[in-house]
Tab-separated table of N, CA and C in Angstrom:
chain	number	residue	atom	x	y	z
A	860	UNK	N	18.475	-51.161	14.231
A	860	UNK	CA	19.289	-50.996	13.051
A	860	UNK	C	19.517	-52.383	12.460
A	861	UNK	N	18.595	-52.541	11.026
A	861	UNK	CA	18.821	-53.787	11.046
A	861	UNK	C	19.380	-53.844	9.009
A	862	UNK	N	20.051	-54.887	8.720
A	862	UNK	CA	20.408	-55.099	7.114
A	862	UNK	C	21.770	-55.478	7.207
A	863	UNK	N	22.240	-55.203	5.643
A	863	UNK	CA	23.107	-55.947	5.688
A	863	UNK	C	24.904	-54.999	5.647
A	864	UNK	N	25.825	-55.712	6.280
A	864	UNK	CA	27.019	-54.636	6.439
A	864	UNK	C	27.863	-55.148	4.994
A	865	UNK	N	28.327	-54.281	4.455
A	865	UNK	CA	29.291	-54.362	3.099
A	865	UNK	C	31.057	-53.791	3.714
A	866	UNK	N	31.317	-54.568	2.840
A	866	UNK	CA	32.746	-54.062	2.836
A	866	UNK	C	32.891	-53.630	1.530
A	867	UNK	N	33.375	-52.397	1.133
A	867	UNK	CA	34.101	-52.159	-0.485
A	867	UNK	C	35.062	-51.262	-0.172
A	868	UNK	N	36.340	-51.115	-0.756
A	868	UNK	CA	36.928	-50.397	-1.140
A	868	UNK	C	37.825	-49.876	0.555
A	869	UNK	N	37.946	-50.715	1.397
A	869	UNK	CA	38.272	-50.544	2.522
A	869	UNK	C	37.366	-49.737	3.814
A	870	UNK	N	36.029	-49.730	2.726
A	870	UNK	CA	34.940	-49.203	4.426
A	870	UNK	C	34.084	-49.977	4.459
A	871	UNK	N	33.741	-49.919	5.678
A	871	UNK	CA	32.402	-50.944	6.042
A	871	UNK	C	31.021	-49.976	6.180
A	872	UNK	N	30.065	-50.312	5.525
A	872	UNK	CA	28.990	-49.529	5.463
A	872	UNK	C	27.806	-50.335	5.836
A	873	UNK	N	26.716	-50.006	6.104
A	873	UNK	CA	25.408	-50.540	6.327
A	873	UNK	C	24.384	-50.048	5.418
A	874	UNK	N	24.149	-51.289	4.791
A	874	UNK	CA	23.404	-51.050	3.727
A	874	UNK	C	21.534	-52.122	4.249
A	875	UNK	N	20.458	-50.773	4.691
A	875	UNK	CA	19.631	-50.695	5.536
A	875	UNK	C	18.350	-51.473	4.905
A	876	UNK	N	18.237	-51.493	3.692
A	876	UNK	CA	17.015	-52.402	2.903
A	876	UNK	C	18.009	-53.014	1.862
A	877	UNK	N	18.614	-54.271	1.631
A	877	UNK	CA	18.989	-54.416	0.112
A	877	UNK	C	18.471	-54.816	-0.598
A	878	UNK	N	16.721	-54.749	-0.233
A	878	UNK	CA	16.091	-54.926	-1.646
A	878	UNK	C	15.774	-53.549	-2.702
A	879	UNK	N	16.445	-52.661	-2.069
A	879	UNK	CA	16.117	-51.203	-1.956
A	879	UNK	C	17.420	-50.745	-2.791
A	880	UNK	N	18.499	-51.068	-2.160
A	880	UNK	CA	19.644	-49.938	-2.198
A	880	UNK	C	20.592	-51.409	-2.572
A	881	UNK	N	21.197	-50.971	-3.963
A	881	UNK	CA	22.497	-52.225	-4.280
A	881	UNK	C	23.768	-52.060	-3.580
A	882	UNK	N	24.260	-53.206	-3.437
A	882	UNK	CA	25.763	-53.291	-2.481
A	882	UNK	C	26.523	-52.141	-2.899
A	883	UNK	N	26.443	-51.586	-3.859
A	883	UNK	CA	27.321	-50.188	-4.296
A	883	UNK	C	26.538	-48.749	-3.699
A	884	UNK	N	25.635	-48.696	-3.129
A	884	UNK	CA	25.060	-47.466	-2.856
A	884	UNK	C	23.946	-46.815	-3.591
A	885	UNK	N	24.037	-47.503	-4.668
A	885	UNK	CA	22.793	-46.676	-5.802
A	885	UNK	C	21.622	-47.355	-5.210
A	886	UNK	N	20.662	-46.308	-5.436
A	886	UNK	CA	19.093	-46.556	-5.310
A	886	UNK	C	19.022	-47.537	-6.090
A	887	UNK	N	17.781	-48.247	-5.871
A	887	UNK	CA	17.141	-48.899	-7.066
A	887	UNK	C	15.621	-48.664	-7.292
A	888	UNK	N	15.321	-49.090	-6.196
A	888	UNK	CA	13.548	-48.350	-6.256
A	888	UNK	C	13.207	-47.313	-5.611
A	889	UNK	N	11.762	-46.489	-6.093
A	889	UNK	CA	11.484	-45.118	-6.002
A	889	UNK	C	10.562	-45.411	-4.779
A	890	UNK	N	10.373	-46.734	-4.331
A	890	UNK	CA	9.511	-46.415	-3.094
A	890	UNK	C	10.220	-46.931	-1.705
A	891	UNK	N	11.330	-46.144	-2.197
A	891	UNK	CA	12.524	-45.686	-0.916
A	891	UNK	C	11.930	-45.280	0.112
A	892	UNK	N	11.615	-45.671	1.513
A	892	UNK	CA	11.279	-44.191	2.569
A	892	UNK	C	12.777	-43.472	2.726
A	893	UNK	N	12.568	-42.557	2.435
A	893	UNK	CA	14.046	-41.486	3.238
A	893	UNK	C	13.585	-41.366	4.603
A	894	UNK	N	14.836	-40.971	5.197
A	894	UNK	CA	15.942	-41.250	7.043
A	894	UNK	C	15.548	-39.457	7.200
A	895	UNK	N	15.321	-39.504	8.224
A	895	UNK	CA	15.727	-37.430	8.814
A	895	UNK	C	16.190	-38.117	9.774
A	896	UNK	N	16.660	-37.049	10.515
A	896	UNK	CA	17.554	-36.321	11.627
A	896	UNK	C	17.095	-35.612	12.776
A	897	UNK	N	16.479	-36.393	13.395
A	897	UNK	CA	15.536	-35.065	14.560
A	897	UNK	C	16.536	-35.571	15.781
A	898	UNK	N	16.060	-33.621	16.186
A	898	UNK	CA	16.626	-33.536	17.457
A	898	UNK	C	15.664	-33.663	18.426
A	899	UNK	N	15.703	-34.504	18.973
A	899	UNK	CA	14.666	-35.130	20.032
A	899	UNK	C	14.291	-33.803	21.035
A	900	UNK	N	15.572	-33.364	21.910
A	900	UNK	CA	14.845	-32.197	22.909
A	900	UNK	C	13.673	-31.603	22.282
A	901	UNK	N	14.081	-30.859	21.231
A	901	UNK	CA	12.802	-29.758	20.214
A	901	UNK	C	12.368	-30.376	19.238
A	902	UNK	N	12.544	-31.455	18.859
A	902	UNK	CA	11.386	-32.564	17.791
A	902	UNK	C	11.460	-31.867	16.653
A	903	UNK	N	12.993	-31.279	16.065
A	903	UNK	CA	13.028	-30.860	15.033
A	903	UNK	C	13.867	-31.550	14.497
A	904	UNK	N	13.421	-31.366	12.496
A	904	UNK	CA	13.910	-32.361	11.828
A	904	UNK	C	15.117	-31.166	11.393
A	905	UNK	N	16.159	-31.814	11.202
A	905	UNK	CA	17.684	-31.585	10.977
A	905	UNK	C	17.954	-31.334	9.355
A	906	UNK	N	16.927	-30.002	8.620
A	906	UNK	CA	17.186	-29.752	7.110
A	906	UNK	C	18.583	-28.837	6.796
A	907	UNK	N	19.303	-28.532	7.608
A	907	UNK	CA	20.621	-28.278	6.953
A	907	UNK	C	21.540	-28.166	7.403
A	908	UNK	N	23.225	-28.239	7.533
A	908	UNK	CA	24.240	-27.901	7.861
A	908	UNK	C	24.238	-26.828	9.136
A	909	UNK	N	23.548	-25.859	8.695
A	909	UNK	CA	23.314	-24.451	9.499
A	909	UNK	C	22.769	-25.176	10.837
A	910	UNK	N	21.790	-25.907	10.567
A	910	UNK	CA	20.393	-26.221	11.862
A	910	UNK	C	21.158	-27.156	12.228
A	911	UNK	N	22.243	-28.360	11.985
A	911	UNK	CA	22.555	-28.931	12.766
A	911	UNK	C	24.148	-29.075	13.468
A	912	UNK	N	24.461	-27.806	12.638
A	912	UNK	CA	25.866	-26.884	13.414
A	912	UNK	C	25.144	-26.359	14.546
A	913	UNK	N	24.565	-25.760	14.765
A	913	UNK	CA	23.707	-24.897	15.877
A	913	UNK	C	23.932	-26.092	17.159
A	914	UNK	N	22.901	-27.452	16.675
A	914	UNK	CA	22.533	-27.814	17.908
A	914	UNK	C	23.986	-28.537	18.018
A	915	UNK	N	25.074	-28.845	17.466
A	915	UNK	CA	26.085	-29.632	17.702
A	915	UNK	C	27.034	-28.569	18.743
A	916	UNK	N	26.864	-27.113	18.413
A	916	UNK	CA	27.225	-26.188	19.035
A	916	UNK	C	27.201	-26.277	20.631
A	917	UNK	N	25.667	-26.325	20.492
A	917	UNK	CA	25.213	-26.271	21.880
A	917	UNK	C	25.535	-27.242	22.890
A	918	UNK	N	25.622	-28.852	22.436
A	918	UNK	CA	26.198	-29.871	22.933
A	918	UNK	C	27.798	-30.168	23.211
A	919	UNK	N	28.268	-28.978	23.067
A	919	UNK	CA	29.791	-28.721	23.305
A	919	UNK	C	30.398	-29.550	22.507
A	920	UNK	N	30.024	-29.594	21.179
A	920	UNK	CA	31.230	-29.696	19.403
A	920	UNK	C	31.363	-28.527	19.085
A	921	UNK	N	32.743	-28.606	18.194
A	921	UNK	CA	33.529	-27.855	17.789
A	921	UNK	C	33.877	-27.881	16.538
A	922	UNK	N	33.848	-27.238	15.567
A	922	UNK	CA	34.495	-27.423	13.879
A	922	UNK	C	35.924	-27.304	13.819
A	923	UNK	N	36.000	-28.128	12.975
A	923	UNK	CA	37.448	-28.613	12.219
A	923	UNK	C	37.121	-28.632	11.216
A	924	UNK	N	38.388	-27.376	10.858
A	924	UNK	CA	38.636	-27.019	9.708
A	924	UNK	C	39.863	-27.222	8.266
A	925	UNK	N	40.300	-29.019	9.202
A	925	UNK	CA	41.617	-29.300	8.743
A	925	UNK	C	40.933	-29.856	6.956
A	926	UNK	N	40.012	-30.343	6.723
A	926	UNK	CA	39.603	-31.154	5.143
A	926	UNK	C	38.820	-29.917	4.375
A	927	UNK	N	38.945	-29.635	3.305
A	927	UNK	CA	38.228	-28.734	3.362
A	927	UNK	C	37.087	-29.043	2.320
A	928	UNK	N	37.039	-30.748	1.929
A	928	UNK	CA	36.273	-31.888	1.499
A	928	UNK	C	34.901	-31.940	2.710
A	929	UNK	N	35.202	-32.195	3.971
A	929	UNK	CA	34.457	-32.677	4.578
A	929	UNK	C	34.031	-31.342	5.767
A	930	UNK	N	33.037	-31.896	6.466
A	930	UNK	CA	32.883	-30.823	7.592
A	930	UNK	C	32.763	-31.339	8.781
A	931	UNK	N	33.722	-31.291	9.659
A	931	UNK	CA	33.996	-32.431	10.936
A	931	UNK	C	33.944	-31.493	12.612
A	932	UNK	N	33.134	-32.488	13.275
A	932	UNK	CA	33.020	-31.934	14.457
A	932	UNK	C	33.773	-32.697	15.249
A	933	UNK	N	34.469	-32.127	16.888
A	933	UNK	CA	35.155	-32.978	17.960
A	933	UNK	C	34.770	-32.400	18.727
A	934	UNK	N	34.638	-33.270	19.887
A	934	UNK	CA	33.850	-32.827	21.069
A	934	UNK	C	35.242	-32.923	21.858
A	935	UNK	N	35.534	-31.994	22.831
A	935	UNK	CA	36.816	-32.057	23.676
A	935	UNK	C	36.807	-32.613	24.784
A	936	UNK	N	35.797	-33.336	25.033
A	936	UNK	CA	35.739	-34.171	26.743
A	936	UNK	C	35.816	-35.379	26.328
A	937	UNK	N	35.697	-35.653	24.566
A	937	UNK	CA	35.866	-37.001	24.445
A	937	UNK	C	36.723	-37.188	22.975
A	938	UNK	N	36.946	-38.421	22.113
A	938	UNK	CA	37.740	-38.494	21.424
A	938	UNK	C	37.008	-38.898	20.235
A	939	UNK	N	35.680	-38.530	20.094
A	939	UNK	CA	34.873	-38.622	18.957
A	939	UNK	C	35.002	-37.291	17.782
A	940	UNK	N	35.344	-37.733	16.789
A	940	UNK	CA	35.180	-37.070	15.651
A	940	UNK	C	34.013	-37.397	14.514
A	941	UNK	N	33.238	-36.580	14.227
A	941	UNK	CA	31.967	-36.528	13.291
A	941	UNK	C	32.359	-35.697	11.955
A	942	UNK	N	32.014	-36.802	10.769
A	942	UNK	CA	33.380	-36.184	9.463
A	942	UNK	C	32.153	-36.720	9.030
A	943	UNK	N	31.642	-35.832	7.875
A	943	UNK	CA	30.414	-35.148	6.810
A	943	UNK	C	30.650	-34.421	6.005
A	944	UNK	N	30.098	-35.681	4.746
A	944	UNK	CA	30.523	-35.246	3.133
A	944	UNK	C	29.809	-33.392	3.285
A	945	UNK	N	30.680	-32.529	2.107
A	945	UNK	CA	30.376	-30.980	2.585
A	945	UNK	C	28.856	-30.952	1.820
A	946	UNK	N	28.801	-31.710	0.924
A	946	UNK	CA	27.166	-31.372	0.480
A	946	UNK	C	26.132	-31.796	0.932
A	947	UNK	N	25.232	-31.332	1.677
A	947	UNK	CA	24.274	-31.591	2.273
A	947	UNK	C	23.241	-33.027	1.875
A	948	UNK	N	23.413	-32.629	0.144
A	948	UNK	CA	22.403	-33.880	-0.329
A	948	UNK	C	22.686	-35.324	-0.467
A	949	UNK	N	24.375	-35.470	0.263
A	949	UNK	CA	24.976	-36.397	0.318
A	949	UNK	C	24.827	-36.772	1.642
A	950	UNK	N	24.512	-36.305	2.430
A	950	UNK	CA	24.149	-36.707	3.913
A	950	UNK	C	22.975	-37.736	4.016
A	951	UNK	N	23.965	-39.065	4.627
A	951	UNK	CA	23.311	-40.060	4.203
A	951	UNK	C	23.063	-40.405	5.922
A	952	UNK	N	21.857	-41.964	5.482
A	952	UNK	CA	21.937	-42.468	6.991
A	952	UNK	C	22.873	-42.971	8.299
A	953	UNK	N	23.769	-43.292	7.629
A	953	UNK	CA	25.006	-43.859	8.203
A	953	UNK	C	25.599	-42.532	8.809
A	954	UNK	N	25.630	-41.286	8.079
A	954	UNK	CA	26.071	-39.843	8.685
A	954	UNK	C	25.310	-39.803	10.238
A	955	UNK	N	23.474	-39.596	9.467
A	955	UNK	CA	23.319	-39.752	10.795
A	955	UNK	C	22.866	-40.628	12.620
A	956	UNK	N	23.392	-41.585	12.008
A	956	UNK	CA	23.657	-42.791	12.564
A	956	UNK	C	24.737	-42.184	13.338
A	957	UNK	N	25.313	-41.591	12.953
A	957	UNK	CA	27.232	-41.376	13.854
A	957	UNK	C	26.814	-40.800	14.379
A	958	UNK	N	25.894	-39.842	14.147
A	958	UNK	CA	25.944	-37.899	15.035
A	958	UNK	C	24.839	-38.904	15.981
A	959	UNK	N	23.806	-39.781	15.873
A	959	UNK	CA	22.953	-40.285	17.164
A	959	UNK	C	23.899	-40.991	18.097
A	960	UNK	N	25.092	-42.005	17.390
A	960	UNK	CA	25.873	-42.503	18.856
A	960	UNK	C	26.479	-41.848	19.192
A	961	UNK	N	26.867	-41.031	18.993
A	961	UNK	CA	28.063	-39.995	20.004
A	961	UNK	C	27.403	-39.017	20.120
A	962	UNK	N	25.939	-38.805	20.460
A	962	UNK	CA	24.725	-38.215	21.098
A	962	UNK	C	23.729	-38.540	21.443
A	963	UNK	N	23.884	-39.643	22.286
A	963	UNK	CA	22.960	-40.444	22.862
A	963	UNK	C	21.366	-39.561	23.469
A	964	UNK	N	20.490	-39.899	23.119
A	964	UNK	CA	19.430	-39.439	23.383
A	964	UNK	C	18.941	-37.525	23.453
A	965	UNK	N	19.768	-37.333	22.600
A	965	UNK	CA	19.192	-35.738	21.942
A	965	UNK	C	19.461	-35.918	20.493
A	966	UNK	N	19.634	-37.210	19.510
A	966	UNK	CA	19.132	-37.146	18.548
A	966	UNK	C	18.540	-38.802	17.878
A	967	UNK	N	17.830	-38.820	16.958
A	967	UNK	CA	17.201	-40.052	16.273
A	967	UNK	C	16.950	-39.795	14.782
A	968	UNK	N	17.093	-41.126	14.176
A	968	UNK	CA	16.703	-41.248	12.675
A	968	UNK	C	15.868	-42.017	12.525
A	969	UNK	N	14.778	-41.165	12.001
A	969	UNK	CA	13.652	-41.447	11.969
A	969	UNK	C	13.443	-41.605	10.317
A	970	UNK	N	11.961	-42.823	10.048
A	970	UNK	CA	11.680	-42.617	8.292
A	970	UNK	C	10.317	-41.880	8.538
A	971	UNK	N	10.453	-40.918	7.176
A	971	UNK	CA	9.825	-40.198	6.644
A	971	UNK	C	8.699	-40.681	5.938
């Protein structure tokens, strides 16, 4: 995981090419590679909410239903919470960056 970390607006983000992506988040060029989401056990790529409620399921997370902005998982053996903008097409790398450390080796972000 390599680039540069920003601070704005009181969050710290990782911003992964900045010749790519400006300190504010906007694209700039079209020869972006896009990030997936695979779940390593079954080498499947992670295309929606549905497919990766399932496997978060299975790994003993739980939904929280307190934002009704975001869609957040907690795992009860530990004190990790996973909080994801509700629209899918906003699911960015940094999203799944979180769901790989607090799931060490059943998931990776991979470029496309």
């Amino acid at each position: 995981m390599s680039g540069v970390w920003v601070f704005k607006n009181g969050v710290v983000r990782l911003v992964e090419n900045p010749a790519t992506e400006s300190l504010d988040g906007s694209r700039q060029g079209s020869n972006t590679r896009r990030k997936v989401l695979v779940h390593t056990p079954s080498n499947e790529v992670i295309t929606s909410y549905a497919v990766l409620e399932s496997k978060l399921w299975s790994l003993g997370w739980e939904r929280y239903y307190d934002d009704p902005d975001l869609l957040q998982f907690h795992k009860r053996s530990t004190v990790h919470l996973i909080s994801l903008p509700k629209d899918f097409n906003k699911f960015k790398s940094i999203h799944m960056y979180d769901i790989v450390v607090k799931n060490r080796n059943m998931f990776e972000v991979r470029d496309t």
